Every structure is written in structure tokens, then in C-alpha cells.
Amino acid sequence: MSIKNIRLEVMQFLEKNVDSFVEQYLIPVEKIWQPSDFLPNSQGENFFEEVKELREIAKELPYDFWVTLVGDTITEEALPTYESWLMDVEGIDQTEGNQGNGWAKWVKQWTGEENRHGDLLNKYLYLSGRVNMREIEMTTQHLINDGFDIGTGTDPYKNFVYTSFQELATYVSHNRVAQMAKKFGDNKLSKMCKMIAGDEMRHHHAYSEFVTRIFQVDPSEMMLAFQYMMKQKIVMPAHFLRESGQKISTAFEQFSDSAQRIGVYTANDYVDIMQKLINKWEIDKISNLTDEAEKARDYLMKLPARMAKVSERIVIPKESHIFKWVEPARL
């Protein structure tokens, strides 16, 4: 049987448990938080006072912080790209029956939860008065138009490695922004980002559990897929980021520099997440591997230490790139 057919068989085997995955890792619509829970109430008598307070506090937040928050928001707002990509993965079928197969149900409900993140951050940015919303909206549209290429193809094993890594990376980013917002006295923004980070961690646990289950039934191919993704490196969802009038991908490095400069997401975090996945999946204990998969395991076990040495040599520019999205604070 071909590798593709075996993967399809494994996905069909795991699909039997999708309902339990949804129940364990996602929250019903009526019980989960919504963006309006954390924003000024536009129907309330104190709406304008609440907005004024939000804007006053926003003035205290530094430039690189705003750039990072905007980049995080744009990344969340490009959700249509991520959903359409996952719907194309082998074993996920949105045309089966009325609602698609079990995996399609998972992707749609995961998307529903993720959609709230961009809604909340977008409204906060709009009310803050610190950003150029039209430039942000154009960048978001460009990012959706440009799509992305994360190197996984339609392979479910590679895609679940990617989502396991990326959900944890997004947790780190939002959680750090929450900590910094609190430090600068913006407790409401801190709470918003902390709630988003909590969702991302739940989603990370789900996707990493999918990989755990695959390791149990197809260990060698799962090990090779893990090695492939770590060897080619995990690209961020917004790696095609650009400002209006610019060429594809020209803004991502400067955005990444801002995030690293203030310690929101760094090269060290990348290495740390890699090590966490190696530990979580206990790849040192997996048995019944082919010779090729054994070599892949050896490569993976040594990789974090090698990557850590490389990250030590990375030099981040001291000066902030001035984006069209955010104007420097007026004194």
C-alpha cells in the first residue's frame, strides 16, 4: 500500500474519535467568551468614557509593542487562508454528508474559535487611536490574497506537526503581549491577550494529541514527517507579510525584528518549542522504527542544541523599522 493510502487509513482510524476531540479541546459557542465581553459596550451609557480611558492608556504603550500587536492581529485575521489549507489535507473531506466528515467538523469548529481572536484585537486596535487602520486592513487583504506555503503539502502528518508547533508559538506570543500590557498598565488589553493565549494552548494540546495518536499506529512515517518539518524549519503563517505598495514578504522580517527586540517571540522560543514537542511526544522512547526513522530520531534529538548555538549568533537591529501601520507616539 502506498504511503498516501496508509496516511488516509490512519486519518480514517482517528476520525472515529473526532467527537471526543471536539468535546475535550473545544468549547461550545454558548459557553466560550466573545469579543464584546472585553470591549467597551457600545449600547451602554458609559461607552464614550470607556473608549476615552482605553485611548489614554494606549498612549503609554511603546512603538515595538504596537508593531507586534498589529502583526499578531493581522496574522489572526488571515484565518480564511488557514481554514482553506486544512480543508485540503488528505483525510479531511468537507463534502461528505451534510457537514463533511469528522475531520471537517473539527476544522470548522476550530476555525469558529480562532475567528474570535482577530475580531477582538481588530476592534481594540480601531478604538485605540494609535494605528492606521486602513493600512492594517490593506496588509490583511494582501496577506489573504497572497496565501502561504508552509511546506506541508496535503500531508496530514506534516500539517499536524505544523499546527502543534504554531499553536504553541502563538500562545507564547499572545501570553508575552499580555504580560507586557499589564506591565504598562493596560489591564484590559492584558486580559484580552491572556484569553486568546488560553485558546491557543488548548488548540496546541489538541493538535499535539493527534500527533501522539499517529505515533502509536504509524511511528516510522510520523517520525520522518517530524524530521522533515524541523529540517526545513517552521515558517510563520504571516511569512508573506507586506505593507501597501510593497512586494510580497517584505514586511515580515521587520515585524519579526520588533517581536524579538521586545522579547515577545525570539529565536530561543523557537528552539524551546522544538524541545517541548520532542519531550511531549517522547520520541526517545518510540519503538519499532525503520532504520531511516531511527536516523531521523537521532537527528531530532540533537537538533535543539545545534539550533540554540545558531540562535546565539543572531543580531537584531537596534532601530525600529517605521511601519505604515503605526505612527510613532506624539509627545
Short mmCIF file of C-alpha atoms in Angstrom, two decimals:
data_model
loop_
_atom_site.label_atom_id
_atom_site.label_comp_id
_atom_site.label_asym_id
_atom_site.label_seq_id
_atom_site.Cartn_x
_atom_site.Cartn_y
_atom_site.Cartn_z
CA MET A 1 0.00 0.00 0.00
CA SER A 2 1.29 3.49 -0.84
CA ILE A 3 2.33 5.95 1.87
CA LYS A 4 -0.58 8.20 0.85
CA ASN A 5 -3.11 5.38 1.30
CA ILE A 6 -1.66 4.46 4.70
CA ARG A 7 -1.99 8.08 5.84
CA LEU A 8 -5.60 8.12 4.66
CA GLU A 9 -6.24 4.89 6.55
CA VAL A 10 -4.72 6.36 9.74
CA MET A 11 -6.83 9.53 9.38
CA GLN A 12 -9.96 7.41 8.96
CA PHE A 13 -8.98 5.38 12.02
CA LEU A 14 -8.50 8.53 14.15
CA GLU A 15 -11.66 10.11 12.77
CA LYS A 16 -13.72 7.76 14.93
CA ASN A 17 -12.58 9.82 17.93
CA VAL A 18 -13.14 13.29 16.46
CA ASP A 19 -16.28 13.92 18.53
CA SER A 20 -14.32 13.25 21.72
CA PHE A 21 -11.55 15.59 20.49
CA VAL A 22 -14.16 18.34 19.89
CA GLU A 23 -15.68 17.75 23.33
CA GLN A 24 -12.30 17.72 25.10
CA TYR A 25 -10.48 20.55 23.32
CA LEU A 26 -13.15 22.97 22.05
CA ILE A 27 -15.80 24.91 24.00
CA PRO A 28 -19.49 25.24 23.00
CA VAL A 29 -20.45 28.59 21.47
CA GLU A 30 -22.83 29.49 24.32
CA LYS A 31 -20.13 28.90 26.97
CA ILE A 32 -17.00 30.40 25.42
CA TRP A 33 -16.05 34.09 25.74
CA GLN A 34 -16.89 36.52 22.95
CA PRO A 35 -15.03 39.72 21.92
CA SER A 36 -17.78 42.01 23.26
CA ASP A 37 -17.13 40.64 26.78
CA PHE A 38 -13.86 42.62 26.90
CA LEU A 39 -14.64 45.75 24.87
CA PRO A 40 -16.50 48.97 25.73
CA ASN A 41 -20.25 48.35 25.49
CA SER A 42 -21.48 50.38 22.51
CA GLN A 43 -25.06 50.16 23.89
CA GLY A 44 -24.05 51.40 27.32
CA GLU A 45 -24.33 54.95 28.62
CA ASN A 46 -20.63 54.99 29.53
CA PHE A 47 -19.38 53.87 26.11
CA PHE A 48 -17.56 57.11 25.21
CA GLU A 49 -15.97 57.36 28.66
CA GLU A 50 -14.75 53.75 28.38
CA VAL A 51 -13.30 54.42 24.91
CA LYS A 52 -11.60 57.58 26.17
CA GLU A 53 -10.00 55.62 29.03
CA LEU A 54 -8.87 52.89 26.60
CA ARG A 55 -7.25 55.51 24.35
CA GLU A 56 -5.49 57.25 27.24
CA ILE A 57 -3.90 54.02 28.44
CA ALA A 58 -2.96 53.09 24.85
CA LYS A 59 -0.77 56.20 24.63
CA GLU A 60 1.66 54.65 27.13
CA LEU A 61 2.44 51.55 25.08
CA PRO A 62 5.79 51.66 23.19
CA TYR A 63 6.28 51.53 19.42
CA ASP A 64 7.62 47.98 19.02
CA PHE A 65 4.78 46.75 21.24
CA TRP A 66 2.24 48.26 18.81
CA VAL A 67 4.01 46.79 15.78
CA THR A 68 3.95 43.35 17.40
CA LEU A 69 0.29 43.64 18.38
CA VAL A 70 -0.65 44.75 14.87
CA GLY A 71 1.34 41.89 13.31
CA ASP A 72 -0.33 39.40 15.66
CA THR A 73 -3.75 40.80 14.75
CA ILE A 74 -3.09 40.60 11.01
CA THR A 75 -1.89 37.02 11.44
CA GLU A 76 -5.14 36.13 13.23
CA GLU A 77 -7.23 37.96 10.61
CA ALA A 78 -5.74 35.82 7.80
CA LEU A 79 -7.77 32.88 9.14
CA PRO A 80 -9.52 32.14 5.79
CA THR A 81 -6.13 31.00 4.43
CA TYR A 82 -5.58 28.56 7.30
CA GLU A 83 -9.06 27.05 7.10
CA SER A 84 -8.93 26.54 3.34
CA TRP A 85 -5.48 24.97 3.67
CA LEU A 86 -6.56 22.50 6.36
CA MET A 87 -9.71 21.57 4.44
CA ASP A 88 -7.44 20.38 1.61
CA VAL A 89 -5.44 17.98 3.81
CA GLU A 90 -5.70 14.26 2.98
CA GLY A 91 -8.39 12.65 5.13
CA ILE A 92 -10.34 15.90 5.66
CA ASP A 93 -13.45 15.95 3.46
CA GLN A 94 -15.93 18.82 3.68
CA THR A 95 -18.21 17.35 1.01
CA GLU A 96 -19.03 14.07 2.79
CA GLY A 97 -22.64 14.07 4.06
CA ASN A 98 -24.28 17.34 5.09
CA GLN A 99 -21.49 18.63 7.34
CA GLY A 100 -18.45 16.90 5.86
CA ASN A 101 -16.60 14.11 7.63
CA GLY A 102 -15.48 14.21 11.28
CA TRP A 103 -12.22 15.98 10.50
CA ALA A 104 -14.07 18.70 8.55
CA LYS A 105 -16.27 19.19 11.62
CA TRP A 106 -13.13 19.68 13.72
CA VAL A 107 -11.63 22.22 11.30
CA LYS A 108 -14.84 24.25 11.11
CA GLN A 109 -15.31 24.41 14.88
CA TRP A 110 -11.60 25.17 15.44
CA THR A 111 -11.98 27.98 12.87
CA GLY A 112 -15.02 29.32 14.73
CA GLU A 113 -12.97 29.63 17.92
CA GLU A 114 -9.98 31.17 16.16
CA ASN A 115 -12.17 33.73 14.37
CA ARG A 116 -12.93 35.48 17.66
CA HIS A 117 -9.24 36.37 18.15
CA GLY A 118 -8.96 38.62 15.11
CA ASP A 119 -12.38 40.16 15.85
CA LEU A 120 -11.32 41.16 19.38
CA LEU A 121 -7.87 42.51 18.51
CA ASN A 122 -9.14 44.37 15.43
CA LYS A 123 -11.78 46.21 17.46
CA TYR A 124 -9.25 47.07 20.16
CA LEU A 125 -6.84 48.50 17.57
CA TYR A 126 -9.64 50.51 15.98
CA LEU A 127 -10.66 52.06 19.31
CA SER A 128 -7.10 52.70 20.48
CA GLY A 129 -6.46 55.59 18.08
CA ARG A 130 -2.79 54.59 17.86
CA VAL A 131 -2.79 52.82 14.49
CA ASN A 132 -3.61 53.44 10.83
CA MET A 133 -6.50 51.03 10.36
CA ARG A 134 -6.66 51.44 6.58
CA GLU A 135 -3.01 50.38 6.23
CA ILE A 136 -3.64 47.42 8.54
CA GLU A 137 -6.70 46.42 6.53
CA MET A 138 -4.75 46.58 3.26
CA THR A 139 -1.95 44.45 4.73
CA THR A 140 -4.52 41.91 5.93
CA GLN A 141 -6.13 41.75 2.49
CA HIS A 142 -2.74 41.33 0.86
CA LEU A 143 -1.88 38.50 3.26
CA ILE A 144 -5.10 36.66 2.47
CA ASN A 145 -4.63 37.28 -1.26
CA ASP A 146 -1.02 36.00 -1.14
CA GLY A 147 -1.86 32.91 0.93
CA PHE A 148 1.07 30.97 2.30
CA ASP A 149 3.27 27.97 1.64
CA ILE A 150 4.17 26.18 4.86
CA GLY A 151 5.88 23.23 3.17
CA THR A 152 3.41 20.57 4.31
CA GLY A 153 1.54 19.92 1.09
CA THR A 154 -1.65 17.97 1.85
CA ASP A 155 0.17 15.51 4.15
CA PRO A 156 -1.79 15.25 7.46
CA TYR A 157 1.30 14.16 9.43
CA LYS A 158 3.30 17.23 8.39
CA ASN A 159 0.31 19.53 8.85
CA PHE A 160 -0.32 18.31 12.40
CA VAL A 161 3.36 18.85 13.26
CA TYR A 162 2.99 22.38 11.89
CA THR A 163 -0.20 23.16 13.81
CA SER A 164 1.20 21.64 17.02
CA PHE A 165 4.23 23.93 16.75
CA GLN A 166 2.36 27.01 15.53
CA GLU A 167 -0.38 26.94 18.15
CA LEU A 168 2.26 26.83 20.88
CA ALA A 169 4.22 29.66 19.22
CA THR A 170 1.04 31.75 19.06
CA TYR A 171 0.39 31.03 22.74
CA VAL A 172 3.87 32.29 23.60
CA SER A 173 3.39 35.48 21.57
CA HIS A 174 -0.07 36.39 22.94
CA ASN A 175 0.91 35.48 26.50
CA ARG A 176 4.00 37.70 26.37
CA VAL A 177 1.97 40.58 24.95
CA ALA A 178 -0.47 40.07 27.84
CA GLN A 179 2.38 40.28 30.35
CA MET A 180 3.79 43.43 28.75
CA ALA A 181 0.38 45.13 28.53
CA LYS A 182 -0.09 44.53 32.26
CA LYS A 183 3.37 45.92 32.97
CA PHE A 184 2.46 49.12 31.08
CA GLY A 185 -0.83 49.43 32.98
CA ASP A 186 -3.24 48.21 30.28
CA ASN A 187 -5.03 45.54 32.31
CA LYS A 188 -7.91 45.21 29.84
CA LEU A 189 -5.65 44.50 26.87
CA SER A 190 -3.67 42.12 29.08
CA LYS A 191 -6.87 40.18 29.86
CA MET A 192 -7.82 40.06 26.16
CA CYS A 193 -4.46 38.63 25.10
CA LYS A 194 -4.43 36.18 28.02
CA MET A 195 -7.82 34.80 26.96
CA ILE A 196 -6.61 34.41 23.37
CA ALA A 197 -3.44 32.70 24.62
CA GLY A 198 -5.60 30.26 26.59
CA ASP A 199 -7.43 29.25 23.41
CA GLU A 200 -4.13 28.76 21.58
CA MET A 201 -2.81 26.47 24.32
CA ARG A 202 -5.96 24.31 24.18
CA HIS A 203 -5.60 24.05 20.42
CA HIS A 204 -1.93 23.13 20.80
CA HIS A 205 -2.88 20.30 23.15
CA ALA A 206 -5.39 19.04 20.57
CA TYR A 207 -3.06 19.01 17.57
CA SER A 208 -0.19 17.54 19.56
CA GLU A 209 -2.56 14.80 20.74
CA PHE A 210 -3.35 13.99 17.10
CA VAL A 211 0.39 13.50 16.51
CA THR A 212 0.68 11.32 19.62
CA ARG A 213 -2.07 9.06 18.27
CA ILE A 214 -0.36 8.84 14.87
CA PHE A 215 2.96 7.88 16.53
CA GLN A 216 1.09 4.98 18.15
CA VAL A 217 -0.11 3.50 14.86
CA ASP A 218 2.45 4.64 12.25
CA PRO A 219 5.62 5.55 14.20
CA SER A 220 8.22 5.47 11.43
CA GLU A 221 6.33 7.66 8.95
CA MET A 222 5.33 10.06 11.73
CA MET A 223 8.99 10.34 12.80
CA LEU A 224 10.07 11.07 9.23
CA ALA A 225 7.36 13.74 8.88
CA PHE A 226 8.51 15.36 12.14
CA GLN A 227 12.10 15.37 10.95
CA TYR A 228 11.09 16.83 7.58
CA MET A 229 9.28 19.75 9.21
CA MET A 230 12.12 20.50 11.64
CA LYS A 231 14.75 20.21 8.92
CA GLN A 232 13.04 22.68 6.61
CA LYS A 233 12.08 24.89 9.62
CA ILE A 234 8.61 26.06 10.60
CA VAL A 235 7.67 29.19 8.69
CA MET A 236 5.29 31.60 10.39
CA PRO A 237 1.74 31.95 8.95
CA ALA A 238 2.45 35.61 8.14
CA HIS A 239 5.71 34.96 6.30
CA PHE A 240 4.28 36.69 3.20
CA LEU A 241 3.50 39.86 5.20
CA ARG A 242 3.79 43.15 3.27
CA GLU A 243 2.70 46.75 3.59
CA SER A 244 0.62 48.54 0.96
CA GLY A 245 2.50 49.16 -2.27
CA GLN A 246 5.29 46.75 -1.31
CA LYS A 247 6.33 43.35 -2.67
CA ILE A 248 5.31 40.06 -1.08
CA SER A 249 7.05 39.14 2.19
CA THR A 250 8.95 42.45 2.53
CA ALA A 251 7.47 43.34 5.95
CA PHE A 252 7.85 40.03 7.76
CA GLU A 253 11.49 40.37 8.78
CA GLN A 254 10.98 43.86 10.22
CA PHE A 255 7.89 42.65 12.12
CA SER A 256 9.89 39.69 13.41
CA ASP A 257 12.68 42.05 14.50
CA SER A 258 10.20 44.11 16.53
CA ALA A 259 8.86 40.97 18.21
CA GLN A 260 12.39 39.79 19.04
CA ARG A 261 13.58 43.22 20.16
CA ILE A 262 10.94 43.40 22.92
CA GLY A 263 11.10 39.66 23.67
CA VAL A 264 7.61 38.67 22.52
CA TYR A 265 8.81 35.82 20.27
CA THR A 266 12.50 35.06 19.82
CA ALA A 267 14.82 32.50 18.21
CA ASN A 268 15.21 30.98 21.69
CA ASP A 269 11.45 30.45 21.85
CA TYR A 270 11.60 28.57 18.54
CA VAL A 271 14.22 26.19 19.97
CA ASP A 272 12.28 25.83 23.22
CA ILE A 273 9.08 24.85 21.37
CA MET A 274 11.00 22.28 19.33
CA GLN A 275 12.34 20.74 22.54
CA LYS A 276 8.88 20.76 24.12
CA LEU A 277 7.46 18.79 21.18
CA ILE A 278 10.31 16.27 21.32
CA ASN A 279 9.61 15.79 25.03
CA LYS A 280 5.82 15.74 24.65
CA TRP A 281 5.89 13.03 22.02
CA GLU A 282 8.65 11.16 23.91
CA ILE A 283 10.41 10.39 20.67
CA ASP A 284 13.37 8.91 22.55
CA LYS A 285 11.07 6.08 23.74
CA ILE A 286 9.29 5.22 20.48
CA SER A 287 10.00 1.66 19.31
CA ASN A 288 9.59 -0.41 16.14
CA LEU A 289 11.18 2.20 13.89
CA THR A 290 12.70 1.54 10.48
CA ASP A 291 16.42 2.28 10.03
CA GLU A 292 15.54 5.51 8.24
CA ALA A 293 13.22 6.58 11.06
CA GLU A 294 15.92 5.74 13.65
CA LYS A 295 18.28 8.12 11.86
CA ALA A 296 15.52 10.74 11.83
CA ARG A 297 15.10 10.32 15.59
CA ASP A 298 18.85 10.78 16.15
CA TYR A 299 18.77 13.94 14.05
CA LEU A 300 15.81 15.34 16.02
CA MET A 301 17.32 14.59 19.43
CA LYS A 302 20.46 16.59 18.56
CA LEU A 303 18.72 19.43 16.73
CA PRO A 304 17.69 21.74 19.63
CA ALA A 305 21.29 22.05 20.88
CA ARG A 306 22.50 22.82 17.35
CA MET A 307 19.75 25.39 16.79
CA ALA A 308 20.45 27.02 20.17
CA LYS A 309 24.05 27.70 19.09
CA VAL A 310 22.82 29.24 15.84
CA SER A 311 20.32 31.46 17.69
CA GLU A 312 23.11 32.87 19.85
CA ARG A 313 24.69 34.43 16.76
CA ILE A 314 21.53 36.22 15.58
CA VAL A 315 21.85 40.00 15.70
CA ILE A 316 18.68 42.08 15.90
CA PRO A 317 18.77 45.69 14.60
CA LYS A 318 18.51 48.20 17.45
CA GLU A 319 16.46 50.71 15.47
CA SER A 320 12.77 50.08 14.82
CA HIS A 321 11.52 49.97 11.25
CA ILE A 322 8.77 52.60 10.89
CA PHE A 323 5.68 50.88 9.55
CA LYS A 324 2.73 52.47 7.80
CA TRP A 325 0.51 50.68 10.35
CA VAL A 326 1.79 52.54 13.42
CA GLU A 327 2.86 56.13 13.77
CA PRO A 328 5.41 56.93 16.49
CA ALA A 329 3.72 58.30 19.62
CA ARG A 330 3.13 62.04 19.59
CA LEU A 331 4.69 63.72 22.63
#
